[in-house]
Amino acid sequence: MQADRILPFAGILWFGLMAGFFWSFSAVVMPGLERAEPAVAIAAMQDINVAVRNPLFGIGFFGAALIAVALMVRSAFMARFAGAVNAASGLVYLVGVPGVTVLGNVPLNEALAAVDPAAGSAAAAMADYLRDWMGLNHVRTAAALVATAMLLWSFGHGRRAEA
């Protein structure tokens, strides 16, 4: 593999990994919590939010963000088309995943951490949390998928150009 294709290939892998991670929450984890009793769901999500702060997740989440930045920087030294697509994929990823996470999901998680699962208002708090968190998670999933698709398209286009 040519050196200038390694970074986009890494982006495909890392962005795709994160898209799958977020998709699993949208498709399985959050619908499962929605079916659970509010006190159980709140306690489970509070535990998930603590458990996600681990090195393995950090490698995926922060590694993908670093690749996105590197794609944007590297694009200045690439052919115009490939560089533009790679830069755009990095921007889509950075805004749609770490941006949405930091500005949206993390504050919701912090607010949920303060909720007493046994409180009378817990059911309403969990319903609001699920609605808001899921919407933001769908954005993160879509952004990671779009960024992956852009790199795949650019990667394939570059192969045709080489032929």
XYZ file of C-alpha atoms in Angstrom:
163
model
C 0.000 0.000 0.000
C 1.323 3.421 -0.908
C 2.263 5.667 2.013
C -0.274 8.357 1.040
C -3.069 5.780 1.288
C -2.245 4.538 4.790
C -3.859 7.477 6.578
C -7.169 7.262 4.648
C -7.163 3.495 5.186
C -6.669 4.035 8.934
C -9.548 6.528 8.836
C -11.784 3.953 7.170
C -10.993 1.441 9.909
C -11.220 3.822 12.882
C -14.250 5.815 11.691
C -15.996 2.547 10.821
C -15.161 1.113 14.243
C -16.691 4.114 15.967
C -19.741 4.066 13.669
C -20.343 0.476 14.763
C -19.884 1.375 18.412
C -22.445 4.182 18.234
C -24.803 2.121 16.073
C -24.825 -0.643 18.695
C -26.098 1.870 21.238
C -28.820 3.086 18.880
C -29.847 -0.409 17.806
C -29.517 -2.422 21.016
C -28.309 -0.764 24.221
C -30.638 2.227 24.435
C -33.765 0.363 23.230
C -32.970 -2.240 25.885
C -32.709 0.439 28.550
C -35.946 1.974 27.311
C -37.707 -1.342 28.027
C -36.271 -1.606 31.535
C -37.734 -0.120 34.688
C -36.499 3.506 34.969
C -34.525 2.895 38.168
C -32.746 -0.081 36.579
C -32.125 1.799 33.333
C -30.694 4.827 35.142
C -28.380 2.713 37.271
C -27.268 0.722 34.215
C -26.561 3.833 32.145
C -24.706 5.436 35.036
C -22.513 2.314 35.170
C -22.038 2.315 31.379
C -20.951 5.966 31.503
C -18.305 5.081 34.085
C -17.196 1.904 32.273
C -16.731 3.664 28.916
C -13.892 5.706 30.400
C -11.262 3.073 29.723
C -8.087 2.861 27.626
C -9.548 0.573 24.983
C -12.446 2.923 24.230
C -10.040 5.874 24.453
C -7.852 4.392 21.726
C -10.866 4.132 19.428
C -12.451 7.478 20.247
C -9.343 9.653 20.487
C -7.460 7.688 17.834
C -10.216 8.384 15.316
C -10.190 12.088 16.235
C -6.408 12.233 15.738
C -6.757 10.530 12.370
C -9.443 13.070 11.407
C -7.085 15.946 12.259
C -4.209 14.248 10.417
C -6.416 13.776 7.337
C -7.248 17.463 7.352
C -3.588 18.484 7.702
C -2.371 15.912 5.179
C -4.972 17.021 2.628
C -2.972 20.174 1.966
C -0.268 17.996 0.406
C -2.502 15.755 -1.686
C -4.081 15.982 -5.096
C -6.906 18.479 -5.064
C -9.809 15.998 -5.253
C -8.498 13.396 -2.829
C -7.326 16.100 -0.452
C -10.707 17.806 -0.439
C -12.593 14.577 0.211
C -10.160 13.518 2.944
C -10.322 16.929 4.617
C -14.112 16.931 4.422
C -14.295 13.445 5.933
C -12.099 14.579 8.819
C -14.260 17.646 9.379
C -17.501 15.627 9.267
C -16.045 13.214 11.791
C -14.698 15.880 14.166
C -17.885 17.929 14.208
C -20.257 14.977 14.220
C -18.548 12.687 16.707
C -16.248 14.383 19.239
C -18.081 17.696 18.806
C -21.526 16.229 19.432
C -20.167 14.013 22.210
C -18.527 16.860 24.123
C -21.291 19.412 23.595
C -24.282 17.073 23.812
C -23.871 13.540 25.128
C -21.381 14.258 27.909
C -23.523 16.979 29.539
C -26.522 14.642 29.384
C -24.434 11.867 30.963
C -23.276 14.206 33.720
C -26.847 15.263 34.442
C -27.934 11.606 34.574
C -25.101 10.830 37.001
C -26.761 13.190 39.491
C -30.169 11.469 39.241
C -31.163 9.204 42.109
C -32.680 6.108 40.456
C -35.112 5.774 43.394
C -36.384 9.361 43.167
C -39.973 10.019 42.137
C -38.783 12.111 39.197
C -36.462 9.364 37.913
C -38.884 8.022 35.288
C -39.364 11.448 33.690
C -35.624 12.160 33.855
C -34.837 8.866 32.121
C -37.468 9.413 29.426
C -36.007 12.853 28.648
C -32.474 11.477 28.749
C -33.270 8.627 26.356
C -34.978 10.924 23.860
C -32.233 13.556 23.860
C -29.287 11.160 24.076
C -30.595 8.915 21.289
C -31.072 11.843 18.920
C -27.505 12.955 19.492
C -26.245 9.394 19.174
C -27.960 9.042 15.814
C -26.045 12.132 14.673
C -22.764 10.620 15.863
C -23.528 7.338 14.117
C -24.433 9.082 10.867
C -21.377 11.349 10.986
C -19.013 8.413 11.516
C -20.713 6.469 8.699
C -20.630 9.428 6.300
C -16.953 10.085 7.082
C -16.189 6.407 6.481
C -18.141 6.383 3.213
C -16.339 9.498 2.002
C -12.968 7.889 2.624
C -14.069 4.643 0.988
C -15.250 6.545 -2.064
C -12.042 8.569 -2.221
C -9.968 5.433 -1.678
C -11.738 3.669 -4.559
C -11.528 6.746 -6.769
C -7.790 6.918 -6.153
C -7.414 3.278 -7.246
C -9.191 4.017 -10.536
C -6.986 7.059 -11.076
C -3.876 4.918 -10.615
C -5.023 2.325 -13.167
